[in-house]
Coordinates of C-alpha atoms in Angstrom, one line a residue:
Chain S
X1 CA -10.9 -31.8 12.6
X2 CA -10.3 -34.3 9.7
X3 CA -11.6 -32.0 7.7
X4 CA -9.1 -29.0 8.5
X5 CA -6.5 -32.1 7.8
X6 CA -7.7 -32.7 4.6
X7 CA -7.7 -29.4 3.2
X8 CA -3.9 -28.4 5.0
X9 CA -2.6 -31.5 2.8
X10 CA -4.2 -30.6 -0.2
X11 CA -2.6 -27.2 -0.1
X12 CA 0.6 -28.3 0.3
X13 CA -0.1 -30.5 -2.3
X14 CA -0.9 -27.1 -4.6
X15 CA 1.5 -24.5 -2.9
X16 CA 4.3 -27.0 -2.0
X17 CA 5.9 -27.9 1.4
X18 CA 8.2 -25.4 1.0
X19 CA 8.3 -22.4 3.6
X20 CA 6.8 -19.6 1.1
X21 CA 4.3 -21.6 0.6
X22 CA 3.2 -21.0 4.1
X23 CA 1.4 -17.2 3.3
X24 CA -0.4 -18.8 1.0
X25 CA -1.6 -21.5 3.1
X26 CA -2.5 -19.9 6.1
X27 CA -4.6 -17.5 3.5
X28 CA -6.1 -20.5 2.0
X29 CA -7.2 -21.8 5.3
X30 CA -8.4 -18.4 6.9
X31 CA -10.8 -18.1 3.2
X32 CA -12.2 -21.4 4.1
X33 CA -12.6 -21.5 8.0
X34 CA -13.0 -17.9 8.9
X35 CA -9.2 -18.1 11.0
X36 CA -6.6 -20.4 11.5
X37 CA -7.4 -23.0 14.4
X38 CA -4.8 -24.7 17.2
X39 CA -5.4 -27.7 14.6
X40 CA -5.0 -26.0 11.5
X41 CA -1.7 -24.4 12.8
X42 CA -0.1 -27.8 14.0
X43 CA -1.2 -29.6 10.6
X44 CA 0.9 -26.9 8.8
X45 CA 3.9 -26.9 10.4
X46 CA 3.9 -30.8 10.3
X47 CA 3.3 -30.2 6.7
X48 CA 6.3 -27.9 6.1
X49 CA 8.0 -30.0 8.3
X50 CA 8.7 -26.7 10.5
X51 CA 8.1 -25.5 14.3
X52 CA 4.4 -25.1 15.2
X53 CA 5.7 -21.7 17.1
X54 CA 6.7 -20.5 13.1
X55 CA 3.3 -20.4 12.0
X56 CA 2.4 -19.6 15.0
X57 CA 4.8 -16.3 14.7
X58 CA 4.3 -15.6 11.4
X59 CA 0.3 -15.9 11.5
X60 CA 0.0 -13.4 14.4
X61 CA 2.5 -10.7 12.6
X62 CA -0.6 -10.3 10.2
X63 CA -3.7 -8.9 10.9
X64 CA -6.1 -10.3 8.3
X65 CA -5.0 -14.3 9.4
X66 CA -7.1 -14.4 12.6
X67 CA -6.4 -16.8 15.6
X68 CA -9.2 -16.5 17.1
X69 CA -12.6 -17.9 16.0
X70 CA -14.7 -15.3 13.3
X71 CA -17.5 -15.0 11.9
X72 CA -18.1 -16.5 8.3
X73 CA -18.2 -12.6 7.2
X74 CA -15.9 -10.5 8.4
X75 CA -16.7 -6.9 8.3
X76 CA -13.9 -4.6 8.8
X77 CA -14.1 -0.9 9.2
X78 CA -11.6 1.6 8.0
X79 CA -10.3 3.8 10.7
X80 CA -7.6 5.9 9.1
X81 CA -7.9 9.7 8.7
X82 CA -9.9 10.2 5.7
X83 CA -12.2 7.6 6.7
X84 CA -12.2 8.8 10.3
X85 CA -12.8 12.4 9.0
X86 CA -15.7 11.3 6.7
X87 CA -17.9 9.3 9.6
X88 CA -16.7 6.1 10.9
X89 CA -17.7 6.3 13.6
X90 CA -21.7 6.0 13.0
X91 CA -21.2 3.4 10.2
X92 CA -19.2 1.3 13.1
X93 CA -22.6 2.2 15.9
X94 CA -25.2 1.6 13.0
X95 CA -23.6 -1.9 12.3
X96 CA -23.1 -2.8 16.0
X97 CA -26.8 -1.6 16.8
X98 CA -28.4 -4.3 13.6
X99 CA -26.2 -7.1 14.7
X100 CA -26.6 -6.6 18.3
X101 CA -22.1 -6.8 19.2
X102 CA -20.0 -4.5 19.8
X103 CA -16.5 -3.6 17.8
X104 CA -14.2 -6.4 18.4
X105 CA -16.9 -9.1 18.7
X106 CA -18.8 -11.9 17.1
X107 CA -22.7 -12.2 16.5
X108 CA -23.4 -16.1 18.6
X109 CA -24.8 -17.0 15.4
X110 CA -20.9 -16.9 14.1
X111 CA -22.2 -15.1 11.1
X112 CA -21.0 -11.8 11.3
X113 CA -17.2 -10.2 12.7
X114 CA -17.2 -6.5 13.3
X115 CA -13.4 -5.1 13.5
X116 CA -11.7 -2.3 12.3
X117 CA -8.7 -2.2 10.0
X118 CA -6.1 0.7 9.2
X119 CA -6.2 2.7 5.5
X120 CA -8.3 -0.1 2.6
X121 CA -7.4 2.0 0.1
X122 CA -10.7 4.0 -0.7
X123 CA -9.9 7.0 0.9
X124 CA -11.6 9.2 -2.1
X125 CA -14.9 7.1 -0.5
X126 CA -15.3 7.4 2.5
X127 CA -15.9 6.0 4.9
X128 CA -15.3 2.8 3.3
X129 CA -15.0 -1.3 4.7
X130 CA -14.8 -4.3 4.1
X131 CA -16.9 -7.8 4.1
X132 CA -14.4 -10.2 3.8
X133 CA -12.9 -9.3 0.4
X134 CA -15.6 -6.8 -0.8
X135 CA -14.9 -3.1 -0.4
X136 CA -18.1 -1.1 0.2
X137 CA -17.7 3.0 -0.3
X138 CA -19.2 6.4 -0.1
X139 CA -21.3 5.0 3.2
X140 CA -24.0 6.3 5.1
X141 CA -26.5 4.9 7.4
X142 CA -29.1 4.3 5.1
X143 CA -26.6 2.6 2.8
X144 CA -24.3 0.2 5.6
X145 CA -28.5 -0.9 6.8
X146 CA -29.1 -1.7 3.1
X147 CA -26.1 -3.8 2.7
X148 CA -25.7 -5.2 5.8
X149 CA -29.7 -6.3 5.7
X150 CA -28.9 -8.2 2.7
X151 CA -25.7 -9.8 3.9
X152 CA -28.1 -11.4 7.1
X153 CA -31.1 -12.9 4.4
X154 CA -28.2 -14.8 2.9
Chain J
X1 CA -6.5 24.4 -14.3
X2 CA -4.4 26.6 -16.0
X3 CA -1.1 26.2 -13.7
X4 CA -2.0 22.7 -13.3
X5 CA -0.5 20.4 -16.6
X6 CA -3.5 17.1 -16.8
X7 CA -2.0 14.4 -18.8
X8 CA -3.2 11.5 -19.7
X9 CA -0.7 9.0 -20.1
X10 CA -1.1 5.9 -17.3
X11 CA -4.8 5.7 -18.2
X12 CA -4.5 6.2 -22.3
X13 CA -6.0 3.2 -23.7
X14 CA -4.6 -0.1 -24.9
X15 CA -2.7 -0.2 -28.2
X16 CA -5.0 -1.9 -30.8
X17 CA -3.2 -4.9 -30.9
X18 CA -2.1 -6.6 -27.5
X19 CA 1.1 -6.0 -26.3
X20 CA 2.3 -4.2 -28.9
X21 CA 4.8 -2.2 -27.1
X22 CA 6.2 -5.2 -25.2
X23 CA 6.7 -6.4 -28.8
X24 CA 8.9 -3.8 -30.1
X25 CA 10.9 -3.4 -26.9
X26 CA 11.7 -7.4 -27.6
X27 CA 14.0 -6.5 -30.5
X28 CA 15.9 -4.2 -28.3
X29 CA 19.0 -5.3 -26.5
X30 CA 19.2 -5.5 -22.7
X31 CA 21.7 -2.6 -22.8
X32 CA 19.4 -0.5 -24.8
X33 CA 16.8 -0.5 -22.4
X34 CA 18.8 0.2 -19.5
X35 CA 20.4 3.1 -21.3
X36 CA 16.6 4.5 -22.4
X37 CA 15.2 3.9 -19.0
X38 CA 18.4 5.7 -17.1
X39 CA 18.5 8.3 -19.9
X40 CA 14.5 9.4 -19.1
X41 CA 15.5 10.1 -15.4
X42 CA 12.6 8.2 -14.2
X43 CA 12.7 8.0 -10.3
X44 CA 10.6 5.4 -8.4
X45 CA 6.5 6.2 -8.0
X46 CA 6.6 4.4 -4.3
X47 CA 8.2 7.5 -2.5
X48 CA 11.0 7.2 -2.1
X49 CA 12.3 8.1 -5.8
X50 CA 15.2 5.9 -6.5
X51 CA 16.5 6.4 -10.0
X52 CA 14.9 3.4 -11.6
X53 CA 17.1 2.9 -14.5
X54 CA 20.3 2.8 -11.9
X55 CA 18.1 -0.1 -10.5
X56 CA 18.0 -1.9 -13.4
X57 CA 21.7 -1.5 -14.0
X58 CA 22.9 -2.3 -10.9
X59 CA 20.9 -5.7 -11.0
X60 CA 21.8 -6.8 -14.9
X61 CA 25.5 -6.5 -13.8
X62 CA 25.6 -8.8 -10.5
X63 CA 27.1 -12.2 -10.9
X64 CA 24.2 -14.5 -10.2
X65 CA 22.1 -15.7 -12.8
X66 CA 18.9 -16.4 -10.5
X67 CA 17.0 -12.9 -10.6
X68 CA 13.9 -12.0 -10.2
X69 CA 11.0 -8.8 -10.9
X70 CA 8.7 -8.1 -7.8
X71 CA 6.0 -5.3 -8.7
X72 CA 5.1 -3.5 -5.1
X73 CA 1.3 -3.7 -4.9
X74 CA 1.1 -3.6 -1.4
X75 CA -0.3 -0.3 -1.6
X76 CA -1.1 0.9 2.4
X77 CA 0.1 4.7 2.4
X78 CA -3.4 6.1 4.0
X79 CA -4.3 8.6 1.1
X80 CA -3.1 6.3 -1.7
X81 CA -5.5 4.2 -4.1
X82 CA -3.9 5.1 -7.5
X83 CA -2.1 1.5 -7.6
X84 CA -5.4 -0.1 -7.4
X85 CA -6.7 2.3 -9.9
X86 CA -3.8 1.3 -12.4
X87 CA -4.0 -2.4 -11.3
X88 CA -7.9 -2.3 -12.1
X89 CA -8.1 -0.4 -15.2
X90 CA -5.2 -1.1 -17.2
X91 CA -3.4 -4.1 -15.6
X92 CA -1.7 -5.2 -19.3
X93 CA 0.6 -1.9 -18.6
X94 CA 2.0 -3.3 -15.2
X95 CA 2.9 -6.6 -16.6
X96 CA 4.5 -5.5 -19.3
X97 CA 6.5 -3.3 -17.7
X98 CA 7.3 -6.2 -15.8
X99 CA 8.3 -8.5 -18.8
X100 CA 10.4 -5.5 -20.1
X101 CA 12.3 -5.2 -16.9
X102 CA 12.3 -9.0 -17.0
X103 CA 14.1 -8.5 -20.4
X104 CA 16.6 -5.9 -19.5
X105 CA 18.0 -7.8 -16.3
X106 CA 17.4 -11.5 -17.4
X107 CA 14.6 -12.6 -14.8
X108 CA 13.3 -15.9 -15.8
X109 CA 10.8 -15.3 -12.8
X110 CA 8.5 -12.3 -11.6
X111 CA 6.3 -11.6 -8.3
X112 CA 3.3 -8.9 -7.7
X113 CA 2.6 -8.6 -3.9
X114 CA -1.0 -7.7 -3.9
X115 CA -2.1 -6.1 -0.6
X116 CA -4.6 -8.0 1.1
X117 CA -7.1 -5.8 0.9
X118 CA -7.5 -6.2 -2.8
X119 CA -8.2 -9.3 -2.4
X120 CA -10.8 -8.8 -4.5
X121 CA -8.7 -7.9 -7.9
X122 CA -7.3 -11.4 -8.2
X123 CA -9.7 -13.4 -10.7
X124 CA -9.7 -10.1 -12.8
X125 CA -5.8 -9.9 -13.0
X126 CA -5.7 -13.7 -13.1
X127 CA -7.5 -13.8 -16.4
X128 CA -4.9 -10.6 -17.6
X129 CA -1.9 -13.2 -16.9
X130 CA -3.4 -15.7 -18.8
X131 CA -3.5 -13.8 -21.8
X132 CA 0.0 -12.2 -20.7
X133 CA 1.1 -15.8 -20.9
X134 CA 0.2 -16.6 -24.3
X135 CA 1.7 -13.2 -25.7
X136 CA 5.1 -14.2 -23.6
X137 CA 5.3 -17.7 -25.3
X138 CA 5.0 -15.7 -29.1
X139 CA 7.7 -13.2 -28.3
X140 CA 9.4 -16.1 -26.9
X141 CA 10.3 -14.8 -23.3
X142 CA 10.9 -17.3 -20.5
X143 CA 9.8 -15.2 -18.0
X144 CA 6.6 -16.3 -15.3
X145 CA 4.6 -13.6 -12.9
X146 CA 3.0 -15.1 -9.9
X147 CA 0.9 -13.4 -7.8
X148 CA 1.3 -13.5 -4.0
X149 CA -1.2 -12.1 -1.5
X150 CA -0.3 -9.5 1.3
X151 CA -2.6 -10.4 4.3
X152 CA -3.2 -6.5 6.1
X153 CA 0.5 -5.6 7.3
X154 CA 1.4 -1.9 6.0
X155 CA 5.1 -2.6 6.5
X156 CA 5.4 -5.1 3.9
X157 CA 5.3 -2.3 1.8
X158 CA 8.6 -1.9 3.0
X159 CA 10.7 -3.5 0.3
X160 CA 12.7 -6.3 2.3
X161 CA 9.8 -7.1 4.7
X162 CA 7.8 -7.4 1.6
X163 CA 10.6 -10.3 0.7
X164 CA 10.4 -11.8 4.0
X165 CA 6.6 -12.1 3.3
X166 CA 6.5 -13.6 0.3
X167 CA 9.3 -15.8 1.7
X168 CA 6.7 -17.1 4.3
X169 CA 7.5 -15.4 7.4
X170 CA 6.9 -12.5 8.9
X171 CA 7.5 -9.1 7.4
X172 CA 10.3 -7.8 9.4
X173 CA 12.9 -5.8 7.3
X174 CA 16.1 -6.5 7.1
X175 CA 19.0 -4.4 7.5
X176 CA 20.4 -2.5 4.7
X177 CA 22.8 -3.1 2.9
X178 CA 22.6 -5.4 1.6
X179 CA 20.0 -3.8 -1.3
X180 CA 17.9 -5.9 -3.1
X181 CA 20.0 -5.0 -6.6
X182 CA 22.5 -7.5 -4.2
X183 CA 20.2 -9.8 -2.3
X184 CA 16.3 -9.1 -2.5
X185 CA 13.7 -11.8 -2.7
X186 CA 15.1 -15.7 -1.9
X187 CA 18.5 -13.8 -1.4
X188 CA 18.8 -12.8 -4.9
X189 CA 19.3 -10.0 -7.0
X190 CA 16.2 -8.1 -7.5
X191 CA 14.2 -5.1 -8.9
X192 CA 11.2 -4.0 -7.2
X193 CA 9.6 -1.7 -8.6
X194 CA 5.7 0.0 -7.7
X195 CA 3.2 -0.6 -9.5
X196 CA 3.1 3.0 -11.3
X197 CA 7.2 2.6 -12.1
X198 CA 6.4 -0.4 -14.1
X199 CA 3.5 1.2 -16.1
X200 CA 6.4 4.4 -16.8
X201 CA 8.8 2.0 -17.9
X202 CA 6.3 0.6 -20.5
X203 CA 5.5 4.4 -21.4
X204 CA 8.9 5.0 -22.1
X205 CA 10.0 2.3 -24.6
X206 CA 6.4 3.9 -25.7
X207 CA 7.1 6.9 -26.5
X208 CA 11.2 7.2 -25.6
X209 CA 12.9 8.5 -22.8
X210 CA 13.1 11.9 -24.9
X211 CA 9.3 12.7 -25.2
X212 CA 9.3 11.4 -21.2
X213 CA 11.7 13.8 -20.3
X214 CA 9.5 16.8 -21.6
X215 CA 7.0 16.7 -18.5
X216 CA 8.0 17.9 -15.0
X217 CA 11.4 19.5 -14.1
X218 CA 15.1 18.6 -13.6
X219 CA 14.3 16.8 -10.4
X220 CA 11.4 15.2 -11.0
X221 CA 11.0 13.6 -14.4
X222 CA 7.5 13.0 -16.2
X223 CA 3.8 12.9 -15.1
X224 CA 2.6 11.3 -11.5
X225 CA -0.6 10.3 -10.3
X226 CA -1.8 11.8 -7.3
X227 CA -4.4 10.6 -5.0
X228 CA -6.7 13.2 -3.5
X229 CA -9.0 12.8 -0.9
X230 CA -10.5 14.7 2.6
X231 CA -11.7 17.6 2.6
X232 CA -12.3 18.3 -1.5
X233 CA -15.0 18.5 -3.5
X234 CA -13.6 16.6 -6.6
X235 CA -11.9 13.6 -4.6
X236 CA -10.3 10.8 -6.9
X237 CA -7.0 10.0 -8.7
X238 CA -5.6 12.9 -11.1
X239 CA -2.6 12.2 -13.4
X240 CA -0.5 15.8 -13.3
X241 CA 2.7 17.1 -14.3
X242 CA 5.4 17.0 -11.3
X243 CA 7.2 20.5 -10.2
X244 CA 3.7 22.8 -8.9
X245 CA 3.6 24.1 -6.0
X246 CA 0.7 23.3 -3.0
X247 CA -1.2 26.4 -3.7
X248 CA -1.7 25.5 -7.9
X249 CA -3.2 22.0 -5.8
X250 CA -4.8 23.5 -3.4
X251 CA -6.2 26.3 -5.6
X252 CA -7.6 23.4 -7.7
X253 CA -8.6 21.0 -5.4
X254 CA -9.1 22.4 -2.1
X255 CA -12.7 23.3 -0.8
X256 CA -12.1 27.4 -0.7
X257 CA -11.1 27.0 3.4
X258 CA -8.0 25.0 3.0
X259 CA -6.1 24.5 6.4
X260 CA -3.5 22.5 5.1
X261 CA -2.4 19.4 2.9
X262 CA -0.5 16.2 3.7
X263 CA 1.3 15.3 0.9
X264 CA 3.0 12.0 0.7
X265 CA 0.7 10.5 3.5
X266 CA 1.0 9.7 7.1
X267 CA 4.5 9.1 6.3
X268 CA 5.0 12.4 4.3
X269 CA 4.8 16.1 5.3
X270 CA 1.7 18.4 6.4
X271 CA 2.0 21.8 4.7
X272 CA -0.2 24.2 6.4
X273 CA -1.8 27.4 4.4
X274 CA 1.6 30.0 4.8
X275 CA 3.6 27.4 3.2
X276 CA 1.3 26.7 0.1
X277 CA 3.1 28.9 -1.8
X278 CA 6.5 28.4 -1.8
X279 CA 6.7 24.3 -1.5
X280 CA 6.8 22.5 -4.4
X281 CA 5.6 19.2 -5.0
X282 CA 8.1 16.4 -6.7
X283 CA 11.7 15.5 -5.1
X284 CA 12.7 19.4 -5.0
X285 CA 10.0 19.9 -2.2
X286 CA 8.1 17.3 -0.9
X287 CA 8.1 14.6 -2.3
X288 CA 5.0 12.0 -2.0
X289 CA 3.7 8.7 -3.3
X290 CA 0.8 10.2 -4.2
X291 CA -1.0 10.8 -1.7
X292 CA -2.5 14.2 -1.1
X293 CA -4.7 14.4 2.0
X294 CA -6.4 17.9 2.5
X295 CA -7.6 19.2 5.4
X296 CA -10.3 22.5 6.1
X297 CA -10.1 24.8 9.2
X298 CA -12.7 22.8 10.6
X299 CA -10.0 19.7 11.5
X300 CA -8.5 19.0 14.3
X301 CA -4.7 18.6 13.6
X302 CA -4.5 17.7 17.1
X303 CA -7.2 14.4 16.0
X304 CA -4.9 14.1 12.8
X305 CA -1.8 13.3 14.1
X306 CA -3.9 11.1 16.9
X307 CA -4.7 9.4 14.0
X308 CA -1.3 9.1 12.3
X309 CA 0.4 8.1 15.4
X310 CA -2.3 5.4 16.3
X311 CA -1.4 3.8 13.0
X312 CA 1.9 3.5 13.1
X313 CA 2.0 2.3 16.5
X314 CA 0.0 -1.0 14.6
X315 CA 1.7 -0.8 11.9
X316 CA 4.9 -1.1 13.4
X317 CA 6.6 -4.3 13.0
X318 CA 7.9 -4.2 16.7
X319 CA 11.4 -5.7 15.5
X320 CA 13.1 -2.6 16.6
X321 CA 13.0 -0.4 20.1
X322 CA 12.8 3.2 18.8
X323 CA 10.0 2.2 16.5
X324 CA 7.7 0.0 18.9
X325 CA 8.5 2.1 22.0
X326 CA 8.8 5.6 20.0
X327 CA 5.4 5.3 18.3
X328 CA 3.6 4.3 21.8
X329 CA 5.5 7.2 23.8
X330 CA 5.0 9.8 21.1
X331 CA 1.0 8.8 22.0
X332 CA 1.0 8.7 25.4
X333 CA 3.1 12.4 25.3
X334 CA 0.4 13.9 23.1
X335 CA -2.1 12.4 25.1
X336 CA -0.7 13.9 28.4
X337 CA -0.2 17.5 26.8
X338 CA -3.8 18.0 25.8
X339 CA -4.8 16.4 28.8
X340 CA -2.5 19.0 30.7
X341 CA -1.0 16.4 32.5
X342 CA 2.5 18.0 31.0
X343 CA 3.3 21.4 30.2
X344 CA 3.2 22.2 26.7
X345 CA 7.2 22.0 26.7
X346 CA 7.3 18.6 26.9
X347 CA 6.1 19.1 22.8
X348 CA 9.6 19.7 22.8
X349 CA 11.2 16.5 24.3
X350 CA 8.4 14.3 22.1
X351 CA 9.9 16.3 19.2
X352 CA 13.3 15.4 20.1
X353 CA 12.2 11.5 20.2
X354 CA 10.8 12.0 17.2
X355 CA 14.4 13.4 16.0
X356 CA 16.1 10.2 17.7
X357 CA 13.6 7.5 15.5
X358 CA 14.3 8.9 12.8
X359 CA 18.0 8.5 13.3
X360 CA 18.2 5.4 14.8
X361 CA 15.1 3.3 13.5
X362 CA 15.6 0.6 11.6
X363 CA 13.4 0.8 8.0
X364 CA 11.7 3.4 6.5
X365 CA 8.6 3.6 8.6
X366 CA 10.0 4.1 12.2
X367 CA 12.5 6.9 10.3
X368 CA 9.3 9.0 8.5
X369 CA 7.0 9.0 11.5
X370 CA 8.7 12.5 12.4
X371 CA 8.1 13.7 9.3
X372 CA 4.2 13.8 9.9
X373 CA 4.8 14.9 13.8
X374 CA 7.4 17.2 14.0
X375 CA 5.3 19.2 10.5
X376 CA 2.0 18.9 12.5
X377 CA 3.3 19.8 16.1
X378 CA 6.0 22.5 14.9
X379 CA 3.2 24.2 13.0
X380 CA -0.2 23.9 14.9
X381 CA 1.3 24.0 18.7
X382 CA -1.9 25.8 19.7
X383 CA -3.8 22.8 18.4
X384 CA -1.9 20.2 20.2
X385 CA -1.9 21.8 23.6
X386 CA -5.5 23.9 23.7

């Protein structure tokens, strides 16, 4: 809990107490704890010296700053057309059969997040996703087992 | 590829010496470059094809001294990558279109709104701004870009909810007018521009409005880059001459069994086979953002619009009633007609909602979701109820 303190003052200390700084923040915080806490949300507002329901608002209106608990990677699936079109739908079953969860939920470990997410961007590869900020293209099963395997030694 | 004009303009590669262009356009007055830019009849690469030049005018003459440059990276039209394309492989063109534009209106401050999901681009275009920086502080332009970070919200895209974001709330848009010439980011006069706009501006203080205007047609000014991807055998991003029609694209791109093509993405039309011929791609037809989606006669349009629909129902910011409720009734209608829960004339009451959001929505996104229905379900009934 300190800890979350600590690091919410020192980035208003970089981004200013400002209210624009408050993307950047929230982003800040969700980079280094994997989603933005009860805690962390308070600490903010008393930061910016705003209500606790205004980050509260604005976190929830985007979907990559999580309020719920993740995992500490984050693997997010494209679903949009081409992606859809291309085979989604095994990468999502191959993933949820090697880390034992199902779309939506976290391994117990708290290591790994399987979601899916609307049109990355790599639509001439895919099906594409994901891990935290790293895109991953042109998948199949062989090549999601491959990089998910390595992603669990680390 | 004969009907098909490749150029190779975006992507050329750097001038020798660094910012050489941004150089030369220094020594022109603020006037000069408005006239050039209006003269070569750019129109915005985003979509929606605003004259970019008028832009530009409109925001030198307002009264307040505080304005600002916001590049549109917030790239989320499914079927579009090309801005990240541009933003990975030739970055120095974006920002100095941005210092030009900077220049021309007399923005002391800039902002690129990076969609979230290229996150990963940062250090890379981090270590471009540096050296942006130092070239800035030799021409001697007062003039700062800052990046700011989308976090997964396809309406920020949406130019004032992409203000409200980088204001630090959520990225509801506002209502129009007024524009952001008037009022954009922090209230104040501003351009935003995409990301391919700014790299056009730099190619025309380049190579001058007049060698510009020599690509494309009346309507629709110089080259474009199109992203292509579904059902194709050469998927990717392809810089081509505005003004063909779908059946040059499809004859070159398309997979031999070519069902139809969504051009301008979810938001943007379908065109299916018997219209290949006579639609035209650029702001005489349909226009698009680049995206190009094509689809073989082994798709489901029925699944396609499923698909469509299911995103903007997420991707709608909820601020407004015909939007939220539209998007989740249009899905639920759909839903009920295949099921045979309704009788396939109730395609015609969904089509009439579909009429009312775009009428009475409040942004761009609620307004275009008929676009993509009313082309799919007017054109593949069978699909939709069998």
């Amino acid at each position: 809990m300190t800890e979350t303190i600590q690091l919410i003052k020192s980035l208003a200390d970089k981004h200013g107490r400002k209210r624009d700084a408050l993307m950047p923040i929230m982003q800040a915080v969700v980079e280094s704890e994997s989603y933005l806490s009860d805690i962390a949300m308070t600490e903010i507002a008393k930061e910016l010296d705003i209500a606790t329901a205004e980050v509260y608002g604005t976190a929830t209106f985007y979907s990559f700053l999580d309020t719920v608990p993740r995992g500490k990677y984050v693997i997010r699936v494209c679903k949009t057309i081409t992606c859809d079109m291309h085979g989604k739908k095994r990468i999502v079953e191959t993933i949820e059969k090697l880390l034992k969860i199902k779309l939506g939920e976290t391994t117990q470990d708290k290591k790994f997040s399987l979601l899916y997410t609307n049109c990355i961007g790599w639509c001439h590869q895919g099906p594409a996703i994901l891990i935290n900020t790293t895109p991953y293209g042109d998948l199949d099963e062989e090549k999601i087992t491959e990089i998910i395997m390595e992603y669990m030694r680390k | 590829m004969d009907k098909l004009k490749r150029v190779d303009i975006i992507f050329g590669a750097y001038t020798a010496e660094k910012y050489k262009v941004l150089e030369a356009t220094m020594k022109k007055s603020s006037e000069e470059i408005i006239e050039e830019m209006i003269e070569s009849g750019l129109k915005g690469r985003g979509g929606a094809g605003f004259l970019t030049g008028l832009k530009w005018k409109f925001t030198a003459g307002e009264a307040d001294p505080e304005r600002y440059v916001v590049c549109n990276a917030d790239e989320g039209e499914p079927g579009t990558f090309k801005d990240r394309e541009i933003l990975t492989t030739v970055p120095r063109k974006v920002f100095s279109g941005m210092a030009i534009c900077a220049k021309a209106i007399g923005a002391k401050k800039g902002f690129m709104y990076l969609r979230g999901e290229y996150r990963y681009l940062l250090p890379d275009l981090h270590k471009e701004l540096d050296i942006f920086n130092e070239h800035l502080k030799r021409f001697g332009l007062d003039f700062d870009v800052e990046i700011r970070m989308g976090s997964g919200a396809y309406i920020c895209g949406e130019e004032s909810a992409l203000f409200e974001s980088i204001e630090g709330k959520r990225g509801e848009p506002r209502n129009k007018p007024p524009y952001p010439t008037v009022a954009g980011v922090f209230s104040k006069p501003t351009v935003i521009n995409n990301v391919e706009t700014f790299v056009n501006a730099m190619m025309i203080m380049k190579y001058g409005a007049h060698e510009f205007k020599k690509l494309g047609t009346d309507d629709s000014r110089g080259s474009k880059l199109f992203s292509v991807s579904g059902d194709t055998p050469k998927p990717g991003i392809y810089e081509l001459e505005l003004g063909m029609t779908v059946e040059d694209f499809v004859n070159e791109f398309g997979d031999g069994d070519t069902k139809a093509v969504q051009v301008g993405g979810a938001a943007g039309f379908c065109v299916p086979r018997k219209k290949f011929k006579d639609t035209i791609i650029g702001f005489e037809g349909v226009p698009t953002g680049g995206s190009m989606m094509i689809f073989n006669s082994s798709r489901s349009m029925y699944n396609v619009l499923h698909n469509y629909i299911d995103f903007f129902e997420e991707e709608s910011c909820g601020q407004c009633t015909p939007c939220r409720v539209g998007c989740q009734q249009l899905m639920k209608g759909i839903e009920a007609v295949k099921r045979g829960e309704k009788q396939s004339g109730y395609l015609k009451q969904l089509l009439n909602l579909s009429d009312t959001m775009k009428i009475t929505s409040k942004c761009g996104l609620g307004q275009s979701v008929a676009n993509s229905f009313s082309s799919i379900v007017e054109n593949f009934k069978e699909e939709m109820i069998y």
